[in-house]
Coordinates of C-alpha atoms in Angstrom, one line a residue:
M509 CA 153.8 145.4 155.2
A510 CA 156.3 143.8 157.3
E511 CA 153.6 142.0 159.5
R512 CA 152.3 140.1 156.5
R513 CA 155.0 138.0 155.9
G514 CA 154.5 134.5 156.6
T515 CA 150.8 134.6 157.1
E516 CA 149.9 131.4 158.5
A517 CA 148.1 128.8 156.7
T518 CA 145.3 127.6 159.0
K519 CA 141.7 129.0 158.8
A520 CA 139.0 128.4 160.1
T521 CA 136.8 125.3 157.7
S522 CA 134.5 127.9 156.6
A523 CA 134.2 131.7 156.5
C524 CA 130.3 130.9 157.5
E525 CA 127.9 128.5 158.2
S526 CA 125.5 127.8 155.5
P527 CA 122.1 128.4 157.0
A528 CA 120.1 125.8 153.8
D529 CA 119.8 123.1 156.4
T530 CA 119.2 124.7 160.1
E531 CA 115.7 125.3 159.5
G532 CA 114.5 122.4 162.1
L533 CA 117.2 123.9 164.2
M534 CA 114.2 124.6 166.9
E535 CA 113.4 121.1 167.1
E536 CA 116.9 119.8 167.3
V537 CA 117.6 122.6 171.0
C538 CA 113.8 120.8 172.1
E539 CA 115.3 116.9 171.3
G540 CA 115.2 114.7 174.8
R541 CA 118.4 114.1 175.5
N542 CA 119.4 117.4 174.4
I543 CA 117.6 119.0 177.2
A544 CA 118.2 116.6 179.3
I545 CA 122.8 117.4 179.0
A546 CA 122.0 121.2 179.4
Q547 CA 120.2 120.4 183.1
K548 CA 123.3 118.4 183.8
H549 CA 125.1 121.3 183.1
V550 CA 122.5 123.8 184.4
Q551 CA 122.4 122.0 187.7
A552 CA 126.0 121.5 187.7
N553 CA 127.1 125.1 187.1
K554 CA 124.9 126.1 190.5
G555 CA 124.3 129.9 190.1
S556 CA 121.4 132.1 192.6
P557 CA 117.8 132.4 191.5
G558 CA 116.8 134.9 189.0
V559 CA 114.2 137.1 189.0
D560 CA 111.1 134.4 189.8
G561 CA 113.5 133.2 192.6
M562 CA 113.5 129.5 191.6
T563 CA 116.8 127.6 192.0
V564 CA 118.3 125.3 190.0
D565 CA 117.8 122.3 192.5
E566 CA 113.9 123.2 191.6
L567 CA 114.6 123.0 188.3
P568 CA 113.9 119.3 187.5
D569 CA 110.1 119.4 189.2
F570 CA 109.1 122.5 187.0
L571 CA 110.4 120.5 184.4
W572 CA 108.4 117.5 185.7
R573 CA 105.3 119.8 185.3
H574 CA 105.8 122.6 182.4
W575 CA 107.7 120.8 180.0
P576 CA 105.1 120.3 177.6
T577 CA 104.0 123.5 177.8
L578 CA 107.4 124.7 177.6
K579 CA 108.0 123.1 174.4
D580 CA 105.0 123.9 172.2
Q581 CA 106.1 128.1 172.9
L582 CA 109.5 126.8 171.7
L583 CA 108.3 125.3 169.0
T584 CA 105.6 127.6 167.9
G585 CA 107.7 130.2 168.6
T586 CA 106.2 131.8 171.2
Y587 CA 108.3 131.4 174.0
T588 CA 109.5 135.0 176.0
P589 CA 112.5 135.0 177.9
Q590 CA 112.0 137.1 181.4
P591 CA 114.6 139.6 182.0
V592 CA 117.8 139.0 183.9
K593 CA 118.6 140.2 187.4
R594 CA 121.0 142.5 187.3
V595 CA 124.5 141.3 189.6
E596 CA 127.8 143.5 190.7
I597 CA 130.5 141.3 191.1
P598 CA 134.0 143.1 191.9
K599 CA 136.7 143.8 189.3
P600 CA 140.6 142.5 190.2
D601 CA 141.6 145.5 188.7
G602 CA 139.1 148.0 190.3
G603 CA 135.5 148.7 189.8
V604 CA 132.5 146.1 189.5
R605 CA 131.9 143.8 186.6
K606 CA 128.0 143.7 185.7
L607 CA 126.2 140.2 184.9
G608 CA 123.0 139.0 183.7
V609 CA 121.5 136.3 185.9
P610 CA 118.7 134.7 183.9
T611 CA 115.9 132.5 185.7
A612 CA 117.2 128.9 185.8
T613 CA 114.5 128.3 183.2
D614 CA 116.0 130.2 180.9
R615 CA 119.6 129.2 181.6
L616 CA 118.4 125.4 180.5
I617 CA 117.0 127.2 177.2
Q618 CA 120.4 129.3 176.7
Q619 CA 122.5 126.0 177.4
A620 CA 120.0 124.0 175.0
V621 CA 120.7 126.5 171.9
L622 CA 124.2 127.0 172.9
Q623 CA 124.6 122.9 172.3
V624 CA 123.4 122.7 169.2
L625 CA 124.6 125.9 168.0
Q626 CA 128.2 125.9 168.7
R627 CA 128.6 121.9 167.5
R628 CA 127.4 123.7 164.1
W629 CA 129.8 127.4 164.3
D630 CA 132.6 126.2 166.0
R631 CA 134.9 124.4 163.4
T632 CA 134.1 127.6 161.9
F633 CA 135.8 130.1 164.0
S634 CA 139.3 130.8 163.9
P635 CA 142.3 128.8 165.2
H636 CA 143.1 132.4 166.6
S637 CA 140.1 132.5 169.4
F638 CA 140.7 130.7 172.0
G639 CA 137.9 132.1 174.5
F640 CA 134.9 129.6 175.4
R641 CA 135.0 127.7 172.7
P642 CA 135.2 123.5 173.7
K643 CA 138.8 122.3 173.9
R644 CA 140.3 125.4 174.2
S645 CA 141.6 127.3 177.4
A646 CA 143.5 130.5 178.2
H647 CA 146.7 127.9 178.4
Q648 CA 146.9 127.0 174.7
A649 CA 145.9 131.1 174.5
V650 CA 149.4 132.0 176.3
A651 CA 151.7 129.2 174.5
R652 CA 150.3 130.7 170.9
A653 CA 151.3 134.2 172.2
Q654 CA 154.7 132.6 173.5
K655 CA 155.3 131.2 169.9
Y656 CA 155.5 134.8 168.6
I657 CA 157.2 136.3 170.6
G658 CA 160.0 133.0 170.2
E659 CA 160.1 133.7 166.5
G660 CA 160.7 137.4 167.1
F661 CA 157.3 139.3 167.2
R662 CA 158.9 141.2 170.0
W663 CA 155.9 143.9 170.0
V664 CA 152.6 143.3 171.0
V665 CA 149.5 145.6 170.3
D666 CA 147.6 144.6 173.2
L667 CA 143.5 145.5 172.4
D668 CA 141.0 146.8 175.1
L669 CA 137.8 146.2 174.4
E670 CA 135.5 148.9 176.8
K671 CA 132.5 146.6 177.7
F672 CA 132.1 144.9 175.1
F673 CA 129.7 142.7 176.8
D674 CA 127.4 146.2 177.0
R675 CA 128.0 147.1 174.7
V676 CA 127.7 144.3 171.5
N677 CA 125.0 146.1 168.8
H678 CA 122.3 144.0 168.3
D679 CA 121.6 144.5 165.0
I680 CA 124.8 143.8 163.7
L681 CA 124.5 140.4 165.9
M682 CA 121.4 139.3 164.4
G683 CA 123.0 140.0 161.1
R684 CA 126.0 137.6 161.6
V685 CA 123.2 135.2 163.3
A686 CA 120.4 135.5 160.0
Q687 CA 123.3 134.5 157.8
R688 CA 123.9 131.3 159.4
V689 CA 120.6 130.8 160.6
K690 CA 117.6 130.0 158.7
D691 CA 114.7 128.8 161.7
K692 CA 113.1 132.0 162.2
R693 CA 111.8 130.7 165.5
M694 CA 115.6 130.3 166.4
R695 CA 116.5 134.1 165.5
K696 CA 113.2 135.0 167.3
L697 CA 113.9 133.5 170.4
I698 CA 117.9 134.8 170.3
R699 CA 116.7 138.3 169.5
A700 CA 113.8 137.7 172.5
F701 CA 117.0 136.9 175.2
L702 CA 118.9 140.3 173.6
N703 CA 115.9 142.3 174.5
A704 CA 114.5 140.6 177.9
G705 CA 115.2 143.6 179.8
V706 CA 117.5 144.0 183.0
M707 CA 115.8 144.3 186.7
E708 CA 118.3 146.2 188.9
N709 CA 116.7 148.1 192.2
G710 CA 113.0 146.1 191.4
L711 CA 112.7 148.1 187.9
V712 CA 113.5 146.7 184.7
G713 CA 114.6 148.5 182.2
P714 CA 115.5 147.8 178.7
T715 CA 118.4 146.2 176.8
D716 CA 119.0 147.6 173.5
E717 CA 122.1 146.4 173.2
G718 CA 125.1 143.8 174.3
T719 CA 125.0 140.5 175.5
P720 CA 125.0 140.2 179.2
Q721 CA 127.3 138.3 181.0
G722 CA 126.2 135.3 182.8
G723 CA 123.7 133.4 180.6
P724 CA 124.9 130.5 178.6
L725 CA 124.2 132.3 175.4
S726 CA 126.4 135.3 175.7
P727 CA 129.9 133.9 174.9
L728 CA 129.1 132.0 171.9
L729 CA 127.5 135.1 170.6
S730 CA 130.3 137.2 171.7
N731 CA 132.8 134.8 169.5
L732 CA 130.0 135.2 166.4
V733 CA 130.7 139.5 166.7
L734 CA 134.2 139.1 167.4
H735 CA 134.5 136.3 164.4
D736 CA 134.8 139.2 162.1
L737 CA 138.0 140.9 163.7
D738 CA 139.1 137.6 163.7
R739 CA 138.3 137.5 159.2
E740 CA 140.3 140.7 159.3
L741 CA 143.2 140.5 160.9
E742 CA 144.0 136.9 159.3
R743 CA 143.4 139.3 156.0
R744 CA 145.7 141.4 157.1
G745 CA 148.6 138.7 158.1
L746 CA 148.7 139.2 161.6
R747 CA 149.8 136.7 164.5
F748 CA 147.2 137.2 167.2
V749 CA 145.9 135.4 170.1
R750 CA 142.1 136.3 171.6
Y751 CA 140.5 134.8 174.7
A752 CA 137.1 136.3 174.1
D753 CA 137.3 140.2 174.3
D754 CA 141.2 140.1 175.3
C755 CA 143.1 140.5 172.1
N756 CA 146.7 140.6 171.7
I757 CA 148.1 141.1 167.9
Y758 CA 152.4 140.4 167.4
V759 CA 154.6 142.5 165.7
R760 CA 158.6 143.1 165.0
S761 CA 158.2 146.2 165.6
R762 CA 157.3 149.7 167.1
R763 CA 156.0 151.1 163.9
A764 CA 154.5 148.4 162.8
G765 CA 152.0 148.2 165.3
E766 CA 151.3 151.8 165.7
R767 CA 150.3 151.6 162.3
V768 CA 148.1 148.1 163.7
M769 CA 146.3 149.8 166.5
T770 CA 144.9 152.5 164.4
R771 CA 144.0 150.6 161.4
V772 CA 141.9 148.0 163.8
T773 CA 140.3 150.4 165.9
R774 CA 139.2 152.4 163.0
Y775 CA 138.0 148.8 161.9
L776 CA 136.0 148.5 165.3
T777 CA 135.0 151.5 165.7
K778 CA 133.1 151.4 161.4
R779 CA 132.0 148.7 161.7
L780 CA 131.4 146.8 164.9
K781 CA 130.6 149.9 166.6
L782 CA 132.7 149.3 169.0
K783 CA 134.9 151.4 171.4
V784 CA 138.8 150.5 172.1
N785 CA 139.7 151.7 176.1
Q786 CA 142.9 154.2 174.7
E787 CA 143.8 154.1 178.3
K788 CA 144.3 151.0 178.9
S789 CA 145.5 149.5 175.2
A790 CA 149.1 150.4 174.4
V791 CA 151.6 149.2 171.7
A792 CA 154.9 147.7 174.4
R793 CA 157.1 144.6 174.8
P794 CA 155.0 141.5 175.4
W795 CA 157.2 141.7 178.9
Q796 CA 155.8 144.4 180.2
R797 CA 152.3 144.0 179.6
K798 CA 149.9 140.9 180.7
F799 CA 148.0 138.8 178.8
L800 CA 145.1 136.1 181.3
G801 CA 146.9 137.1 184.3
F802 CA 150.3 135.9 182.6
S803 CA 153.4 138.3 181.1
F804 CA 156.5 136.7 179.2
T805 CA 160.3 137.3 180.2
S806 CA 162.6 139.3 177.8
A807 CA 164.6 136.6 177.0
K808 CA 165.5 135.3 173.5
E809 CA 163.8 132.1 174.3
P810 CA 160.3 133.7 176.6
K811 CA 159.3 132.3 179.0
R812 CA 156.2 131.9 180.9
R813 CA 156.1 134.3 184.3
I814 CA 153.4 135.2 186.4
A815 CA 151.7 138.7 185.8
P816 CA 152.7 141.1 189.0
K817 CA 149.2 141.8 189.1
A818 CA 148.1 138.6 189.5
L819 CA 150.5 138.4 192.2
K820 CA 149.6 141.1 194.1
R821 CA 146.0 139.8 194.2
F822 CA 147.3 136.5 195.3
K823 CA 149.0 137.6 198.6
E824 CA 145.9 140.0 199.3
R825 CA 143.3 136.8 199.3
V826 CA 146.3 134.4 201.4
R827 CA 146.5 137.6 203.7
E828 CA 142.9 138.1 204.1
L829 CA 142.3 133.9 204.6
T830 CA 145.7 134.0 207.2
R831 CA 144.6 137.3 209.1
R832 CA 146.0 137.2 212.8
T833 CA 142.3 138.8 214.5
R834 CA 140.5 135.3 212.1
T835 CA 139.2 133.4 215.2
V836 CA 139.4 129.8 213.7
G837 CA 142.3 127.3 214.4
I838 CA 145.8 127.1 212.6
G839 CA 144.2 123.2 210.7
S840 CA 141.0 124.9 209.5
M841 CA 143.0 128.0 208.4
V842 CA 145.3 125.5 206.8
Q843 CA 142.7 123.8 205.3
E844 CA 140.2 127.0 203.9
L845 CA 143.3 128.4 202.0
S846 CA 144.3 124.8 200.8
R847 CA 141.4 125.4 199.3
Y848 CA 142.8 128.4 197.6
L849 CA 145.7 127.3 196.8
V850 CA 144.8 124.4 194.7
G851 CA 142.6 125.9 192.6
W852 CA 144.8 128.9 192.2
Q853 CA 148.2 127.0 191.0
G854 CA 145.7 124.7 188.6
Y855 CA 145.4 128.0 186.5
F856 CA 149.0 130.0 187.3
G857 CA 151.0 126.6 187.9
Q858 CA 151.6 126.5 184.4
C859 CA 154.3 129.2 185.1
Q860 CA 157.9 128.6 184.0
T861 CA 159.4 130.2 186.8
P862 CA 159.2 128.1 189.5
S863 CA 161.5 129.9 192.3
V864 CA 158.7 132.5 192.2
L865 CA 156.2 129.3 193.5
H866 CA 158.8 128.3 195.5
A867 CA 159.3 132.0 197.6
L868 CA 155.4 132.2 197.4
D869 CA 155.0 128.9 199.8
G870 CA 157.6 130.1 201.9
W871 CA 155.8 133.7 202.3
I872 CA 152.7 131.6 202.7
R873 CA 154.4 129.4 205.8
R874 CA 156.1 132.6 207.2
R875 CA 152.2 134.0 207.6
L876 CA 151.4 131.1 209.6
R877 CA 153.5 131.2 212.1
C878 CA 152.8 134.8 212.6
V879 CA 149.4 133.7 212.8
I880 CA 150.8 131.0 215.6
W881 CA 153.2 133.1 217.7
K882 CA 150.5 135.8 217.9
G883 CA 148.2 133.4 218.7
W884 CA 150.7 132.5 222.1
K885 CA 149.7 136.1 222.6
R886 CA 152.6 136.5 225.8
G887 CA 155.6 135.9 226.7
R888 CA 154.6 133.1 229.2
R889 CA 152.6 131.3 226.9
R890 CA 155.0 132.0 224.2
Y891 CA 157.7 130.0 226.5
A892 CA 155.9 127.1 227.5
E893 CA 154.7 126.1 223.9
L894 CA 158.2 126.4 223.0
R895 CA 159.7 124.1 226.1
K896 CA 156.3 121.8 224.7
L897 CA 157.7 121.6 221.0
G898 CA 161.5 120.3 222.1
I899 CA 163.2 123.9 221.9
P900 CA 165.7 124.7 224.8
Q901 CA 165.3 126.2 227.8
F902 CA 167.3 129.2 227.6
Q903 CA 166.6 129.5 223.7
A904 CA 162.7 129.2 224.6
A905 CA 163.3 132.3 227.0
V906 CA 165.5 134.2 225.1
A907 CA 162.1 133.8 221.6
A908 CA 159.8 134.7 224.2
G909 CA 161.2 137.6 225.8
A910 CA 162.5 138.7 222.4
P911 CA 160.7 142.6 221.8
S912 CA 160.3 141.6 217.8
G913 CA 156.7 142.4 216.3
P914 CA 154.7 138.7 215.1
W915 CA 156.4 138.6 211.4
R916 CA 160.1 139.0 212.0
M917 CA 159.7 136.3 214.9
A918 CA 157.9 134.5 212.9
S919 CA 161.3 134.4 211.0
H920 CA 163.3 133.6 214.1
A921 CA 165.3 130.6 213.5
T922 CA 164.0 129.7 217.1
V923 CA 160.4 129.4 215.5
H924 CA 161.2 127.4 212.9
T925 CA 163.0 124.9 214.7
A926 CA 159.6 124.7 216.6
I927 CA 157.6 125.4 213.7
P928 CA 159.3 123.0 211.1
D929 CA 158.3 123.2 207.4
A930 CA 157.7 119.3 208.0
F931 CA 154.3 120.7 211.2
F932 CA 152.2 122.1 207.9
V933 CA 153.1 118.3 205.7
R934 CA 150.8 117.2 208.5
L935 CA 148.2 119.8 208.5
R936 CA 147.7 119.3 204.5
L937 CA 149.1 123.1 203.6
H938 CA 149.1 122.7 199.7
Q939 CA 151.9 123.2 198.1
M940 CA 152.4 125.0 194.3
A941 CA 156.2 123.8 194.2
P942 CA 157.4 120.5 195.2
W943 CA 158.4 119.6 198.6
P944 CA 161.7 119.0 198.9
Y945 CA 161.7 115.9 200.9
A946 CA 158.2 112.9 201.0

């Protein structure tokens, strides 16, 4: 098969972690330093209260009073997690994502379990897996995909797993856990977290499948399930990149891609009991698809670019923050906007198309000039403000009396002179591309 040539030599350290030395995992979980680190993580991550209403800020006092009891329950295998609270958040592409918010206590215990299991399991996972793993990131995943495209694998099998986190088969998952964990108390605790139930609209319903998103342990268990997929793709000699349930496979031709799509879909359905979303999955050119918010140019040496949908979401958010009807001052508006821009650039600043960032900077400044012009409201006020900013009398009168709307006036030469780019420097507007001056 064409897609098998040149199989990468990099493999996971071990196909499976031996359970021989995992009899005392629960003692490791309950060790004082491990619990202290887990508590620090849970408090740093904040998060809303679970079904018991206890906040993470109340966790230290609760542990001071109840830790001996909790520890005894964990060591004797009698700890019972509480149901998770159902929370729905909108997805960027529409619809909602259902999260399960565990109680602060359950989050602490999940985090403590995660710390013990992750340092044992992570070294056995595939080098092609990048999601929710120490010292691995989405940027690394995108760079790996870019590398494959540059090597001539210019077709992508873009797999979308339908409601993956909600459909993980518990028996398959616990089978994988049993292969790695001998401690029966640990296996029982993980099963209890999976079956804890979900409270929605005041009623608790069962959870017969899935690993509810929202708990610290869920990403690790999800990686454990999809490790089987990684091994299967490695066995076939395929170039692929996986970040959680986002998996892209790179091949040299459409025909090879369609063959891979058929076989991998069959494997996921029959072996892992997972469903591939046929509407969102496709065999296509990489520059026609998005991966973790990025896409690629079609050049021989492909460059990372921001995916069109990500740019659309960015502009929608900036429009919300710079609405002309908001009642905040321009200084406060810029501060709030800059906080969003810093986070956005921290991720998408890794693109290799700086002209896009320059264009966005110019568009944002125009939005802000539009807000200022709209705030001046009437011709007399606009004339007076332009004069204060050093605009000659005739030019100020022409601009103030112009019939054009605020958006068009935001790019007018007179308004641009009165409110130059340097004005936004003084307001400390965050720039995603370098300023042309200090």
